[in-house]
PDB file of C-alpha atoms in Angstrom:
ATOM      1  CA  GLN A   8     -10.118 -16.384   2.277  1.00  0.00           C
ATOM      2  CA  VAL A   9      -7.529 -13.505   3.136  1.00  0.00           C
ATOM      3  CA  GLN A  10      -7.770 -11.042   6.022  1.00  0.00           C
ATOM      4  CA  LEU A  11      -5.432  -7.933   5.929  1.00  0.00           C
ATOM      5  CA  VAL A  12      -4.293  -5.599   8.698  1.00  0.00           C
ATOM      6  CA  GLU A  13      -2.379  -2.450   8.311  1.00  0.00           C
ATOM      7  CA  SER A  14      -0.134  -0.763  11.127  1.00  0.00           C
ATOM      8  CA  GLY A  15       2.523   1.910  11.412  1.00  0.00           C
ATOM      9  CA  GLY A  16       0.686   5.014  10.428  1.00  0.00           C
ATOM     10  CA  GLY A  17       1.215   8.450  12.714  1.00  0.00           C
ATOM     11  CA  LEU A  18       1.749  12.043  12.676  1.00  0.00           C
ATOM     12  CA  VAL A  19       5.071  13.374  11.385  1.00  0.00           C
ATOM     13  CA  GLN A  20       6.532  16.409   9.791  1.00  0.00           C
ATOM     14  CA  THR A  21       7.167  17.406   6.217  1.00  0.00           C
ATOM     15  CA  GLY A  22      10.559  15.412   5.259  1.00  0.00           C
ATOM     16  CA  ASP A  23       9.850  12.793   7.933  1.00  0.00           C
ATOM     17  CA  SER A  24       9.803   8.896   6.798  1.00  0.00           C
ATOM     18  CA  LEU A  25       7.339   6.068   7.964  1.00  0.00           C
ATOM     19  CA  THR A  26       7.238   2.421   7.301  1.00  0.00           C
ATOM     20  CA  LEU A  27       3.544   0.906   6.955  1.00  0.00           C
ATOM     21  CA  THR A  28       3.101  -2.726   7.666  1.00  0.00           C
ATOM     22  CA  CYS A  29       0.673  -4.897   6.389  1.00  0.00           C
ATOM     23  CA  VAL A  30      -0.281  -8.551   7.741  1.00  0.00           C
ATOM     24  CA  ALA A  31      -2.113 -11.297   6.079  1.00  0.00           C
ATOM     25  CA  SER A  32      -3.945 -14.172   7.381  1.00  0.00           C
ATOM     26  CA  GLY A  33      -5.503 -17.114   5.405  1.00  0.00           C
ATOM     27  CA  ARG A  34      -4.252 -17.998   1.886  1.00  0.00           C
ATOM     28  CA  SER A  35      -0.716 -17.678   1.314  1.00  0.00           C
ATOM     29  CA  LEU A  36       0.190 -13.994   0.161  1.00  0.00           C
ATOM     30  CA  SER A  37       2.480 -15.442  -2.500  1.00  0.00           C
ATOM     31  CA  ASN A  38      -0.970 -16.227  -4.353  1.00  0.00           C
ATOM     32  CA  TYR A  39      -1.896 -12.386  -4.646  1.00  0.00           C
ATOM     33  CA  TYR A  40      -0.600  -9.313  -6.356  1.00  0.00           C
ATOM     34  CA  MET A  41      -0.250  -6.748  -3.476  1.00  0.00           C
ATOM     35  CA  GLY A  42      -1.272  -3.290  -3.637  1.00  0.00           C
ATOM     36  CA  TRP A  43      -1.040   0.052  -1.464  1.00  0.00           C
ATOM     37  CA  PHE A  44      -3.727   2.783  -1.781  1.00  0.00           C
ATOM     38  CA  ARG A  45      -4.700   5.863   0.121  1.00  0.00           C
ATOM     39  CA  GLN A  46      -7.885   8.165   0.566  1.00  0.00           C
ATOM     40  CA  GLY A  47      -7.427  11.568   1.646  1.00  0.00           C
ATOM     41  CA  PRO A  48     -10.360  13.884   3.136  1.00  0.00           C
ATOM     42  CA  GLY A  49     -13.311  13.876   0.804  1.00  0.00           C
ATOM     43  CA  LYS A  50     -11.237  12.139  -2.133  1.00  0.00           C
ATOM     44  CA  GLU A  51     -11.410   9.006  -4.106  1.00  0.00           C
ATOM     45  CA  ARG A  52      -9.264   6.068  -3.053  1.00  0.00           C
ATOM     46  CA  GLU A  53      -6.111   6.346  -5.230  1.00  0.00           C
ATOM     47  CA  PHE A  54      -3.372   3.912  -6.273  1.00  0.00           C
ATOM     48  CA  VAL A  55      -0.096   4.235  -4.421  1.00  0.00           C
ATOM     49  CA  ALA A  56       1.825   0.990  -5.482  1.00  0.00           C
ATOM     50  CA  TYR A  57       1.963  -2.674  -6.469  1.00  0.00           C
ATOM     51  CA  ILE A  58       4.082  -5.693  -6.115  1.00  0.00           C
ATOM     52  CA  THR A  59       3.956  -8.982  -8.062  1.00  0.00           C
ATOM     53  CA  PHE A  60       3.891 -12.130  -6.750  1.00  0.00           C
ATOM     54  CA  SER A  61       7.649 -13.242  -6.595  1.00  0.00           C
ATOM     55  CA  GLY A  62       8.381  -9.594  -5.501  1.00  0.00           C
ATOM     56  CA  LYS A  63      10.743  -8.678  -8.096  1.00  0.00           C
ATOM     57  CA  SER A  64       8.616  -6.259  -9.933  1.00  0.00           C
ATOM     58  CA  SER A  65       6.690  -3.252  -8.751  1.00  0.00           C
ATOM     59  CA  GLU A  66       5.039  -0.100 -10.031  1.00  0.00           C
ATOM     60  CA  TYR A  67       4.301   3.446  -8.300  1.00  0.00           C
ATOM     61  CA  ALA A  68       1.722   6.225  -8.719  1.00  0.00           C
ATOM     62  CA  ASN A  69       3.389   9.227 -10.116  1.00  0.00           C
ATOM     63  CA  PHE A  70       2.936  11.268  -7.015  1.00  0.00           C
ATOM     64  CA  VAL A  71       5.498   8.984  -5.449  1.00  0.00           C
ATOM     65  CA  GLU A  72       8.450  10.451  -7.665  1.00  0.00           C
ATOM     66  CA  GLY A  73      11.146   7.946  -6.113  1.00  0.00           C
ATOM     67  CA  ARG A  74      10.171   8.461  -2.422  1.00  0.00           C
ATOM     68  CA  PHE A  75       8.353   5.165  -1.669  1.00  0.00           C
ATOM     69  CA  THR A  76       9.552   1.141  -1.669  1.00  0.00           C
ATOM     70  CA  ILE A  77       6.878  -1.312  -1.739  1.00  0.00           C
ATOM     71  CA  SER A  78       8.161  -4.952  -0.663  1.00  0.00           C
ATOM     72  CA  ARG A  79       6.789  -8.307   0.447  1.00  0.00           C
ATOM     73  CA  ASP A  80       7.918 -11.032   2.573  1.00  0.00           C
ATOM     74  CA  ASN A  81       5.800 -13.922   1.578  1.00  0.00           C
ATOM     75  CA  ALA A  82       7.137 -16.539   4.061  1.00  0.00           C
ATOM     76  CA  ASN A  83       5.774 -14.270   6.800  1.00  0.00           C
ATOM     77  CA  ASN A  84       2.441 -13.008   4.913  1.00  0.00           C
ATOM     78  CA  THR A  85       3.684  -9.418   5.364  1.00  0.00           C
ATOM     79  CA  MET A  86       3.778  -6.584   3.157  1.00  0.00           C
ATOM     80  CA  TYR A  87       5.668  -3.035   3.646  1.00  0.00           C
ATOM     81  CA  LEU A  88       5.743   0.571   2.410  1.00  0.00           C
ATOM     82  CA  GLN A  89       8.578   2.583   3.147  1.00  0.00           C
ATOM     83  CA  MET A  90       7.914   6.406   2.651  1.00  0.00           C
ATOM     84  CA  ASN A  91      10.587   8.734   2.788  1.00  0.00           C
ATOM     85  CA  ASN A  92      10.375  12.491   2.329  1.00  0.00           C
ATOM     86  CA  LEU A  93       6.498  12.805   3.213  1.00  0.00           C
ATOM     87  CA  LYS A  94       4.620  15.813   2.244  1.00  0.00           C
ATOM     88  CA  PRO A  95       1.503  17.462   3.477  1.00  0.00           C
ATOM     89  CA  GLU A  96      -0.398  16.096   0.169  1.00  0.00           C
ATOM     90  CA  ASP A  97       0.606  12.479   1.565  1.00  0.00           C
ATOM     91  CA  THR A  98      -2.176  12.917   4.358  1.00  0.00           C
ATOM     92  CA  ALA A  99      -4.547  10.272   3.989  1.00  0.00           C
ATOM     93  CA  VAL A 100      -5.644   6.859   5.426  1.00  0.00           C
ATOM     94  CA  TYR A 101      -3.334   4.267   3.477  1.00  0.00           C
ATOM     95  CA  TYR A 102      -4.749   0.648   2.867  1.00  0.00           C
ATOM     96  CA  CYS A 103      -3.258  -2.560   1.632  1.00  0.00           C
ATOM     97  CA  ALA A 104      -4.958  -4.607  -0.805  1.00  0.00           C
ATOM     98  CA  ALA A 105      -4.835  -8.191  -2.372  1.00  0.00           C
ATOM     99  CA  ALA A 106      -5.675  -8.815  -6.005  1.00  0.00           C
ATOM    100  CA  LEU A 107      -5.860 -11.973  -8.478  1.00  0.00           C
ATOM    101  CA  ILE A 108      -4.535  -9.738 -11.376  1.00  0.00           C
ATOM    102  CA  ASN A 109      -1.842  -7.062 -11.940  1.00  0.00           C
ATOM    103  CA  THR A 110      -3.949  -3.865 -11.784  1.00  0.00           C
ATOM    104  CA  ARG A 111      -3.594  -0.298 -10.277  1.00  0.00           C
ATOM    105  CA  ALA A 112      -7.585  -0.244  -9.987  1.00  0.00           C
ATOM    106  CA  PRO A 113      -9.204  -0.333  -6.558  1.00  0.00           C
ATOM    107  CA  SER A 114     -12.376  -2.311  -7.884  1.00  0.00           C
ATOM    108  CA  GLN A 115     -10.521  -5.045  -9.111  1.00  0.00           C
ATOM    109  CA  TYR A 116      -8.587  -5.755  -5.771  1.00  0.00           C
ATOM    110  CA  ARG A 117     -10.717  -8.722  -3.885  1.00  0.00           C
ATOM    111  CA  TYR A 118      -9.555  -7.861  -0.140  1.00  0.00           C
ATOM    112  CA  TRP A 119      -8.715  -4.815   1.823  1.00  0.00           C
ATOM    113  CA  GLY A 120      -7.476  -3.955   5.362  1.00  0.00           C
ATOM    114  CA  PRO A 121      -9.424  -1.560   7.428  1.00  0.00           C
ATOM    115  CA  GLY A 122      -6.603   1.024   7.009  1.00  0.00           C
ATOM    116  CA  THR A 123      -4.284   3.209   8.852  1.00  0.00           C
ATOM    117  CA  GLN A 124      -3.743   7.214   9.044  1.00  0.00           C
ATOM    118  CA  VAL A 125      -0.913   9.116   8.020  1.00  0.00           C
ATOM    119  CA  THR A 126      -0.999  12.731   8.623  1.00  0.00           C
ATOM    120  CA  VAL A 127       1.957  14.995   7.728  1.00  0.00           C
ATOM    121  CA  SER A 128       2.188  18.424   9.013  1.00  0.00           C
ATOM    122  CA  SER A 129       3.697  21.420   7.136  1.00  0.00           C
TER     123      SER A 129
END
């Protein structure tokens, strides 16, 4: 019922910024909690951030440390992740996802995009 596509990844240096975009098709994005996840080389997929239906509330993983901002534009079925002060540890494939409940668990998200690569050099 929902298809997601990420964009905006790339190769940057430590301290640089990137904005990731997730565009949805199918059902309205306003029907879902939306989350960003990431998976580094040889690592498990981990939670980055999620945002509620209205966009008025959000939560972040501890490693974000105030550097990232998640937002959504339901009228255009679009979600964003603004990332500032990037570190080499942020290198990963980043995925957007949609869920019917408020959760940090990847297994609870029903729909996923194919991912976009973010690489941060030292």
